[in-house]
């Protein structure tokens, strides 16, 4: 019994010393999936906010992207109808086309792949299913080109963008600005999608019309849906990319001859 008591008493100081050394030992940083992501640098975050801003001088506010025609032909009515239409457009059109193109274009700009950029630009232009939608992407692309010329004079990427014929398309031009921001692709696409969503909500407020509170509720639904749409766009292979939205195309064609219009598409 005495030996047992003596052994336990002698071991306790050693255990305490071991625990003290463990407390003093610095912890190794986590790696892999459980590691915390580094916060986005302030400069990159501000660039993404700028690119999502309605104040960006590319004329996005003048396009409804068929929403005005959908309202006029009674396909979309009220707050619930607008929310459902825009969430479907985000998932079926934006995620499978413009967001997917922007994801690939950002990577291509960063590695200086001019051939890939031209390929993506051609795909956007050739898959626009109406004259209005094609003119929209070309006009906004040209406006973004002018903005980039002022921000990055002499930049090789801007020269490549200017050489795209007949015009740079919007998601490809926007991707060059996002590539310059230094932000990761996912964060850049979140910015792009939110800028689109905010513009569409402002369109609905004017065209339905809706109140500001209704607009904010719709924007909340879109904001909740954006991360999944962005992840789907990033994961989408080239072979699955598409711009097949028949009702969007039909209503866009009707909008070209619509009697009264507030918007250019």
JSON list of N, CA, C and O in Angstrom, two decimals, residues 24 34 51 155 195 212 218 242:
[
{"chain": "A", "resi": 24, "resn": "UNK", "atom": "N", "xyz": [1.86, 25.34, -23.17]},
{"chain": "A", "resi": 24, "resn": "UNK", "atom": "CA", "xyz": [2.77, 26.34, -23.74]},
{"chain": "A", "resi": 24, "resn": "UNK", "atom": "C", "xyz": [3.06, 26.08, -25.21]},
{"chain": "A", "resi": 24, "resn": "UNK", "atom": "O", "xyz": [3.45, 26.97, -25.95]},
{"chain": "A", "resi": 34, "resn": "UNK", "atom": "N", "xyz": [-11.01, 21.61, -43.17]},
{"chain": "A", "resi": 34, "resn": "UNK", "atom": "CA", "xyz": [-11.44, 22.23, -41.92]},
{"chain": "A", "resi": 34, "resn": "UNK", "atom": "C", "xyz": [-10.75, 23.55, -41.66]},
{"chain": "A", "resi": 34, "resn": "UNK", "atom": "O", "xyz": [-11.07, 24.26, -40.72]},
{"chain": "A", "resi": 51, "resn": "UNK", "atom": "N", "xyz": [-17.91, 46.42, -58.88]},
{"chain": "A", "resi": 51, "resn": "UNK", "atom": "CA", "xyz": [-18.37, 45.73, -60.08]},
{"chain": "A", "resi": 51, "resn": "UNK", "atom": "C", "xyz": [-19.84, 45.31, -59.98]},
{"chain": "A", "resi": 51, "resn": "UNK", "atom": "O", "xyz": [-20.49, 45.10, -61.00]},
{"chain": "A", "resi": 155, "resn": "UNK", "atom": "N", "xyz": [-2.96, 47.89, -70.67]},
{"chain": "A", "resi": 155, "resn": "UNK", "atom": "CA", "xyz": [-3.05, 46.50, -70.22]},
{"chain": "A", "resi": 155, "resn": "UNK", "atom": "C", "xyz": [-3.22, 45.56, -71.41]},
{"chain": "A", "resi": 155, "resn": "UNK", "atom": "O", "xyz": [-4.02, 45.82, -72.32]},
{"chain": "A", "resi": 195, "resn": "UNK", "atom": "N", "xyz": [-25.24, 41.63, -58.48]},
{"chain": "A", "resi": 195, "resn": "UNK", "atom": "CA", "xyz": [-25.47, 42.81, -59.31]},
{"chain": "A", "resi": 195, "resn": "UNK", "atom": "C", "xyz": [-26.61, 42.59, -60.28]},
{"chain": "A", "resi": 195, "resn": "UNK", "atom": "O", "xyz": [-27.45, 43.48, -60.49]},
{"chain": "A", "resi": 212, "resn": "UNK", "atom": "N", "xyz": [-41.13, 49.15, -52.38]},
{"chain": "A", "resi": 212, "resn": "UNK", "atom": "CA", "xyz": [-39.74, 48.89, -52.00]},
{"chain": "A", "resi": 212, "resn": "UNK", "atom": "C", "xyz": [-39.63, 47.68, -51.08]},
{"chain": "A", "resi": 212, "resn": "UNK", "atom": "O", "xyz": [-38.69, 46.88, -51.20]},
{"chain": "A", "resi": 218, "resn": "UNK", "atom": "N", "xyz": [-38.08, 40.08, -52.47]},
{"chain": "A", "resi": 218, "resn": "UNK", "atom": "CA", "xyz": [-37.64, 39.33, -53.66]},
{"chain": "A", "resi": 218, "resn": "UNK", "atom": "C", "xyz": [-36.12, 39.22, -53.68]},
{"chain": "A", "resi": 218, "resn": "UNK", "atom": "O", "xyz": [-35.57, 38.17, -53.97]},
{"chain": "A", "resi": 242, "resn": "UNK", "atom": "N", "xyz": [-25.27, 25.85, -71.55]},
{"chain": "A", "resi": 242, "resn": "UNK", "atom": "CA", "xyz": [-26.33, 26.04, -72.52]},
{"chain": "A", "resi": 242, "resn": "UNK", "atom": "C", "xyz": [-27.07, 27.35, -72.28]},
{"chain": "A", "resi": 242, "resn": "UNK", "atom": "O", "xyz": [-26.99, 27.93, -71.21]}
]
